[in-house]
CSV table of C-alpha atoms in Angstrom, one decimal:
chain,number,residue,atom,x,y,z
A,1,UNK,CA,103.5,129.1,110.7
A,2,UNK,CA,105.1,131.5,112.9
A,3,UNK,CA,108.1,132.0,109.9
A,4,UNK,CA,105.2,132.8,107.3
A,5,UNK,CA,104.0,135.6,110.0
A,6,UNK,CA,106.8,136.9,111.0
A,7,UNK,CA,108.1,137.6,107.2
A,8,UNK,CA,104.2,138.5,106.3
A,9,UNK,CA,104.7,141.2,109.6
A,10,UNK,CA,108.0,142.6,108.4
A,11,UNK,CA,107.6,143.1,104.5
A,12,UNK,CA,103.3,143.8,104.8
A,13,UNK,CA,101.3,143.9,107.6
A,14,UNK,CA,103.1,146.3,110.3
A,15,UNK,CA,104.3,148.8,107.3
A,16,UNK,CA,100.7,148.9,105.2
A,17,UNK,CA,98.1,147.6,107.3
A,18,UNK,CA,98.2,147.3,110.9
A,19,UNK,CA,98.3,150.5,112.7
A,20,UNK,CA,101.4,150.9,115.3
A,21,UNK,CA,98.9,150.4,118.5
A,22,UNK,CA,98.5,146.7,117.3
A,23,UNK,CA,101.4,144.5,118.6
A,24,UNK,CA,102.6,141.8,116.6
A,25,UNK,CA,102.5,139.6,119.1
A,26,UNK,CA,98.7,140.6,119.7
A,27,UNK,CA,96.4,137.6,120.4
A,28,UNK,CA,93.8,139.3,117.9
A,29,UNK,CA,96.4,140.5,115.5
A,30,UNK,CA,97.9,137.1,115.1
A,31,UNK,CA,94.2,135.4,114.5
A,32,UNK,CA,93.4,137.8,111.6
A,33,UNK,CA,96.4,137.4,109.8
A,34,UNK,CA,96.4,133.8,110.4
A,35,UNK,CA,92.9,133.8,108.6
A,36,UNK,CA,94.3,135.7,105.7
A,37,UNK,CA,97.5,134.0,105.3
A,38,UNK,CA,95.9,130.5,105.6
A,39,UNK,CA,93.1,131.4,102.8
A,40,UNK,CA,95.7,133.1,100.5
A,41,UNK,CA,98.0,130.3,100.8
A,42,UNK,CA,95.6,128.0,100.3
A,43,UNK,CA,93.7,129.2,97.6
A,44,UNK,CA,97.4,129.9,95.7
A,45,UNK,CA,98.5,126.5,95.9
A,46,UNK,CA,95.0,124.7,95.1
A,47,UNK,CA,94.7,126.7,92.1
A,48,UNK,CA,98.6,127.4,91.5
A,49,UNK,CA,99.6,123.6,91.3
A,50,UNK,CA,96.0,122.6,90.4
A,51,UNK,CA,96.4,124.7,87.7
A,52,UNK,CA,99.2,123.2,86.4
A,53,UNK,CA,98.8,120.0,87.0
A,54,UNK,CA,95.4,120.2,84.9
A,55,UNK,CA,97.4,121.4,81.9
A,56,UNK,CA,100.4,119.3,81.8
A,57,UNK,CA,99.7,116.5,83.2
A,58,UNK,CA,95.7,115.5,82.9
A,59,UNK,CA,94.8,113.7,79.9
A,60,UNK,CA,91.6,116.1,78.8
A,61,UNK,CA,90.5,113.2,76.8
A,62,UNK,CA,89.0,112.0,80.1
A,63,UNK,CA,86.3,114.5,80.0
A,64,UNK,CA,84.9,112.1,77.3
A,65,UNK,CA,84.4,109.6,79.8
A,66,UNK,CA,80.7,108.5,80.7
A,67,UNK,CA,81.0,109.5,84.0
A,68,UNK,CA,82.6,113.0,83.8
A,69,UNK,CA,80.2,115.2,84.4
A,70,UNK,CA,79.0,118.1,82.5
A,71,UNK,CA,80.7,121.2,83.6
A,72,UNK,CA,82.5,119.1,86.6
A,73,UNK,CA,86.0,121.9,86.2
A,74,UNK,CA,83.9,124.4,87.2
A,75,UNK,CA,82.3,122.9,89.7
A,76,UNK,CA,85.2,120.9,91.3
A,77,UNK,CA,87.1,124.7,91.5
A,78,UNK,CA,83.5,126.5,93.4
A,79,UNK,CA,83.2,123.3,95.7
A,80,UNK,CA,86.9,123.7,96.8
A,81,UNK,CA,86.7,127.3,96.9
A,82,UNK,CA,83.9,127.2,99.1
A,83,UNK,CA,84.9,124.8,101.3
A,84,UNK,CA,88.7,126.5,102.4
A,85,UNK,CA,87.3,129.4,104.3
A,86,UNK,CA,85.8,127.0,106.1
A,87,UNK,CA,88.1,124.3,106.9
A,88,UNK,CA,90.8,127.2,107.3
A,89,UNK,CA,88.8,128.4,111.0
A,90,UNK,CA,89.4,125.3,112.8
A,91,UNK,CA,92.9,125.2,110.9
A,92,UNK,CA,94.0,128.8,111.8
A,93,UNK,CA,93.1,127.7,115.6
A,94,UNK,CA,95.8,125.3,115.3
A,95,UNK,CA,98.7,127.5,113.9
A,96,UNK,CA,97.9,130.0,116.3
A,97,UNK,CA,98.4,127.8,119.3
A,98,UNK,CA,101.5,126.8,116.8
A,99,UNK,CA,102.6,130.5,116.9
A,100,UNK,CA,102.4,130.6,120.6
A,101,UNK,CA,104.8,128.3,121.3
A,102,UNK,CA,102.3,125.3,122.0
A,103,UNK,CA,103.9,122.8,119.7
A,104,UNK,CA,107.8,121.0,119.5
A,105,UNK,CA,108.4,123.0,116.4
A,106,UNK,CA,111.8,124.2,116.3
A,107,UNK,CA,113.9,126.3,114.8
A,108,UNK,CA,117.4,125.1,114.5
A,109,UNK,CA,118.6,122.0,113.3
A,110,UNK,CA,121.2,122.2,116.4
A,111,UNK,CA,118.3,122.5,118.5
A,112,UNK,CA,117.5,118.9,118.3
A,113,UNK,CA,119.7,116.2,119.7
A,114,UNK,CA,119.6,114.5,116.7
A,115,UNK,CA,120.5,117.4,114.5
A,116,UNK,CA,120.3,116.5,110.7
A,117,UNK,CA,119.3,112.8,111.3
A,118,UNK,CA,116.6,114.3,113.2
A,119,UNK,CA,115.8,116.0,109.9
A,120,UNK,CA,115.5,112.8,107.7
A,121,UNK,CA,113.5,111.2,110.8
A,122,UNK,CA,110.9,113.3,111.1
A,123,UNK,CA,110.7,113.5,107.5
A,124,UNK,CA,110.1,109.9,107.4
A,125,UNK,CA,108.2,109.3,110.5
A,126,UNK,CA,105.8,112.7,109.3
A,127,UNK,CA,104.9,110.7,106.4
A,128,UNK,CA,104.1,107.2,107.7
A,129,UNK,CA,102.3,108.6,110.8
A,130,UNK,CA,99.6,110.8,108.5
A,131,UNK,CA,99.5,108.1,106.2
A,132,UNK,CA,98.0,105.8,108.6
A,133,UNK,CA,95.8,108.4,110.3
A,134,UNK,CA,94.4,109.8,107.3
A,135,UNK,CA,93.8,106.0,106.8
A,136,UNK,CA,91.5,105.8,109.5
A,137,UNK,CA,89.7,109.1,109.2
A,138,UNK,CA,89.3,108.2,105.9
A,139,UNK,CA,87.8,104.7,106.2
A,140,UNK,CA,85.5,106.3,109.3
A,141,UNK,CA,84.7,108.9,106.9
A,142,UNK,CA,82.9,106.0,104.1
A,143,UNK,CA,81.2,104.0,107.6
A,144,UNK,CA,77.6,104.4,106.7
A,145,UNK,CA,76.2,106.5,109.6
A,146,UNK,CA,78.9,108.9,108.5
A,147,UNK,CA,79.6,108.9,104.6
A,148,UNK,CA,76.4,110.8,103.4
A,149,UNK,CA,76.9,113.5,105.6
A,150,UNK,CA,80.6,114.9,105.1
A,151,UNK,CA,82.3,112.5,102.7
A,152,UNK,CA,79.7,111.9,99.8
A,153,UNK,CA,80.6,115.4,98.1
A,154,UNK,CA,83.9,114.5,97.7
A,155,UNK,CA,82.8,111.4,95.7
A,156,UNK,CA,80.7,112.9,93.3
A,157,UNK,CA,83.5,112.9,91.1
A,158,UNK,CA,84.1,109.5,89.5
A,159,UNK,CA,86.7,111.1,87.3
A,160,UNK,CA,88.4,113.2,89.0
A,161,UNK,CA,90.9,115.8,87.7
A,162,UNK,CA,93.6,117.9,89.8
A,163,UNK,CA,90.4,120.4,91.0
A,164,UNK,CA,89.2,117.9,92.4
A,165,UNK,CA,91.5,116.9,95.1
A,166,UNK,CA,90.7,120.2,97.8
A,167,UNK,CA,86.2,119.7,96.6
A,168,UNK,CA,85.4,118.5,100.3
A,169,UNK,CA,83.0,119.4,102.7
A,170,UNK,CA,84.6,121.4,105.0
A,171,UNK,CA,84.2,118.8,107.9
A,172,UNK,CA,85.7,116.3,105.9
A,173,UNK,CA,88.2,118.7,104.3
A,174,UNK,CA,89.5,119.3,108.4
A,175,UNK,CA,89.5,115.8,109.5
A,176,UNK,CA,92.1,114.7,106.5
A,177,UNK,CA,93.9,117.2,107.2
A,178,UNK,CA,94.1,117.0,110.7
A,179,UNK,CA,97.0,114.4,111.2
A,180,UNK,CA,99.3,117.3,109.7
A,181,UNK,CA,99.0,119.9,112.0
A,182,UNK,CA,98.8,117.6,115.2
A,183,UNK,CA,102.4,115.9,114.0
A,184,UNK,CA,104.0,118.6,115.6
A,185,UNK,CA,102.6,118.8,118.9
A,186,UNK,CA,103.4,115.3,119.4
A,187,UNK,CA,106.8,115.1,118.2
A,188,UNK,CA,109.6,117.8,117.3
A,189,UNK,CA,109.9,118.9,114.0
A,190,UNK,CA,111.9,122.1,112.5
A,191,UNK,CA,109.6,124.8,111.3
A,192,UNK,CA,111.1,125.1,107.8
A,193,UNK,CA,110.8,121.3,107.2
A,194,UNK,CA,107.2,121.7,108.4
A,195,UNK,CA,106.2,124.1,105.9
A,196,UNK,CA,107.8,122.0,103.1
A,197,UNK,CA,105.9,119.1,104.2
A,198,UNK,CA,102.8,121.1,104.1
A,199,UNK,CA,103.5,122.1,100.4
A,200,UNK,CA,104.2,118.4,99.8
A,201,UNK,CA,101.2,117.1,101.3
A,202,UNK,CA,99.3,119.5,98.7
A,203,UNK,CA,101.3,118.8,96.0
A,204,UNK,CA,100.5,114.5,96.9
A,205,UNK,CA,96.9,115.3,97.6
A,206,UNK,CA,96.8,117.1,93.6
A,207,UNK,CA,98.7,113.8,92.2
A,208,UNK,CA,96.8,111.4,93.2
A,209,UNK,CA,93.9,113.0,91.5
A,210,UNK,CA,95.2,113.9,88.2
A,211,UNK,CA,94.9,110.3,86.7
A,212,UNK,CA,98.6,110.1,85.2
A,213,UNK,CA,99.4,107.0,86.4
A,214,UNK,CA,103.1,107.9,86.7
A,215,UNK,CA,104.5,105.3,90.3
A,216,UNK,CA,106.9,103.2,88.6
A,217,UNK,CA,105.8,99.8,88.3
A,218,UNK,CA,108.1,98.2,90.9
A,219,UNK,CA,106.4,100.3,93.4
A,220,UNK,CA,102.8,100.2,92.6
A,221,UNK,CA,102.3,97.5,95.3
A,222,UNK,CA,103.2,99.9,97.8
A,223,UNK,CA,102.9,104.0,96.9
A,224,UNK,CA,99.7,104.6,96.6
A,225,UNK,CA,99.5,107.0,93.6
A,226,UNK,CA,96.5,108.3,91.2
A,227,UNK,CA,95.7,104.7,89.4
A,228,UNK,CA,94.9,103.6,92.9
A,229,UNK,CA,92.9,106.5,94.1
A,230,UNK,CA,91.1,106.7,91.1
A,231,UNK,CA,89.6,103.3,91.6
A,232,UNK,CA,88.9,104.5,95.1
A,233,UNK,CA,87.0,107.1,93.4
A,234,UNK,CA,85.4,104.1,90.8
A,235,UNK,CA,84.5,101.4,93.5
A,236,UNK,CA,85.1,103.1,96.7
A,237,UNK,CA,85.5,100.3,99.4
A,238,UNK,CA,89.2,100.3,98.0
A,239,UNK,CA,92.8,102.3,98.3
A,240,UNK,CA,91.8,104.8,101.5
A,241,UNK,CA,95.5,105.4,102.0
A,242,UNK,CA,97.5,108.7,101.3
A,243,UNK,CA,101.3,108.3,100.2
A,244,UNK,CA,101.6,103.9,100.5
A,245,UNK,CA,99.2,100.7,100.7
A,246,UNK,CA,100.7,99.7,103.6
A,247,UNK,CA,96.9,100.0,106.0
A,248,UNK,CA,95.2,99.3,102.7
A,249,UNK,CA,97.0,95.8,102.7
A,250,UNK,CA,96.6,95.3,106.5
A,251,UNK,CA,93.4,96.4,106.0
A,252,UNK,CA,92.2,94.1,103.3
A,253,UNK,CA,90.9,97.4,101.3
A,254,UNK,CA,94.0,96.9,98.8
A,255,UNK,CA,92.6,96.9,95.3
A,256,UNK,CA,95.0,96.7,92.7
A,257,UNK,CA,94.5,99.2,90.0
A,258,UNK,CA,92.5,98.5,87.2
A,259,UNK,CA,94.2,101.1,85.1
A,260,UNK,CA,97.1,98.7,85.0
A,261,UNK,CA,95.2,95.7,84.3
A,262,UNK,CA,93.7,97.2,81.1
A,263,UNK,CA,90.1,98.2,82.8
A,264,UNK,CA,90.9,102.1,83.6
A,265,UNK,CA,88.9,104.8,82.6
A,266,UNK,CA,91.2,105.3,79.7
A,267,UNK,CA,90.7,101.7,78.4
A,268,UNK,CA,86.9,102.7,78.6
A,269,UNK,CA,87.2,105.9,76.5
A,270,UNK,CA,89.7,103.6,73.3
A,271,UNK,CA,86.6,101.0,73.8
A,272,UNK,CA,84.0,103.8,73.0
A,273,UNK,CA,86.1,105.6,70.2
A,274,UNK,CA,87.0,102.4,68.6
A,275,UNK,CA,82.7,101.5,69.0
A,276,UNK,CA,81.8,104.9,67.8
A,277,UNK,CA,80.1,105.6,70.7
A,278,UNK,CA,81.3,109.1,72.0
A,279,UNK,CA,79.8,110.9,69.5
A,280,UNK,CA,76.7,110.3,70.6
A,281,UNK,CA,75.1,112.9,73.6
A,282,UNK,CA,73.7,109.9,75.2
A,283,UNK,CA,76.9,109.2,76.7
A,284,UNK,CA,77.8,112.6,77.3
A,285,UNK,CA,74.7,113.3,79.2
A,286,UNK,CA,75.3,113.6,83.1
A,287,UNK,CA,73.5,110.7,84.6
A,288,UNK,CA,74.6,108.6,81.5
A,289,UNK,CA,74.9,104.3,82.3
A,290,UNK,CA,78.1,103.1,82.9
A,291,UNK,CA,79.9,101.2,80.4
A,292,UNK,CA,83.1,98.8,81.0
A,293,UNK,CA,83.9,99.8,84.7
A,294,UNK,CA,81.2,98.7,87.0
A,295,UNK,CA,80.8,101.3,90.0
A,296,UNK,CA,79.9,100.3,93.2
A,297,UNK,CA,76.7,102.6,93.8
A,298,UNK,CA,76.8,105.1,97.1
């Protein structure tokens, strides 16, 4: 994070905003544009690729669906938007003790021993070590002393679309995304490949909600993409994992999706068109019964 300050310092902050007494190496300094750089950049890329994933890549004709809920764009966009300032606190403490030389970032590739192997490693080894703690969290998160207090807002969306994937509760929002920023204090990683992976790990998180069921079919056992977290979202003792199904299928919470077994939430809406049945405000109606995909209730 300390590359994002340090270009933020020279092109912004020490020309236009700070006055000259303030350091840029200032303790306080550093904490309030960590707080402003962590909310811009998150609200840019929630909305920014949100954005477009909602209109490229979402089939709208899912906001026919029984279970999407009246005004639920709206409201997916204010929880998230909420919820960031919030999560960014705790997150900003992180980068800070990122920015003061706490963690094994790096900022050479000749700096590791490993030099660009090192890069593909940690690339690889980033992504299988979140995956299975953000399995974890996630599974503690659904326990049922646990579930109603942080991770029940999250599941309010049965039909999820790409706004949907940042609507947490804070508390949840900081645990998922925990395993990302203590990666590097546990093992080196270069800075610039650290900020890639963090605009990867958003651009993942937005996929897997968007419902186009795009993982090619010879690796739908194993990449966990939107098909399978929308039925985590449908039946919700199933598909906790981020990027694969590996924990899922050591788990036993694998649940292959019913999208591509001819039971998805599209399959649903062609049942109800070919019925007749979506004209009618009864199933429109927020609280309506659930037809063709039984829900686990919460």
């Amino acid at each position: 994070m300390d590359l994002v300050l340090n270009v933020a310092d020279y092109y912004v902050l020490t020309p236009y905003v700070y006055p000259a007494s303030w350091p840029e190496d200032g303790a306080l300094r550093q904490i309030i544009s960590l707080l402003v750089l962590t909310n811009l950049g998150a609200v840019v890329l929630y909305l920014g690729l949100g954005t477009i994933s909602y209109y490229f890549l979402f089939d709208h004709n899912l906001k026919k669906h029984p279970q999407f809920l009246e005004n639920q764009v709206q409201r997916e966009i204010k929880h998230a938007l909420t919820s960031l300032p919030w999560i960014s606190i705790p997150t900003v403490a992180l980068f800070f003790t990122e920015v003061r030389g706490y963690s094994r970032l790096y900022d050479g590739v000749t700096e590791s021993s490993l030099g660009w192997p090192g890069i593909f490693l940690s690339t690889v080894s980033f992504l299988f070590f979140t995956d299975m703690c953000i399995y974890w969290i996630h599974r503690f998160l659904h326990h049922k002393l646990i579930y109603k207090l942080f991770h029940k807002p999250h599941h309010i969306w049965k039909i999820p679309t790409p706004f949907a994937s940042h609507a947490f509760h804070p508390v949840d929002g900081f645990l998922q995304g925990l395993p990302y920023h203590i990666y590097p204090f546990l093992f080196p990683l270069h800075k610039v490949l650290y900020l890639a992976l963090y605009i990867f790990v958003n651009m993942w998180t937005i996929s897997i909600h968007d419902n186009d069921y795009h993982v090619p079919s010879a690796l739908t056992s194993i990449i966990n993409g939107s098909a399978h977290h929308t039925d985590h979202h449908l039946f919700f003792d199933f598909n906790y994992g981020q990027y694969f199904t590996l924990w899922d299928h050591l788990g036993g919470s694998y649940r292959h999706p019913s999208a591509l077994m001819g039971k998805g939430p599209h399959d649903l809406i062609r049942k109800l068109q070919a019925e007749g049945k979506l004209g009618n405000d009864s199933v429109q109606a927020k609280g309506r019964a659930h037809r063709g995909i039984a829900c686990k209730e919460e």
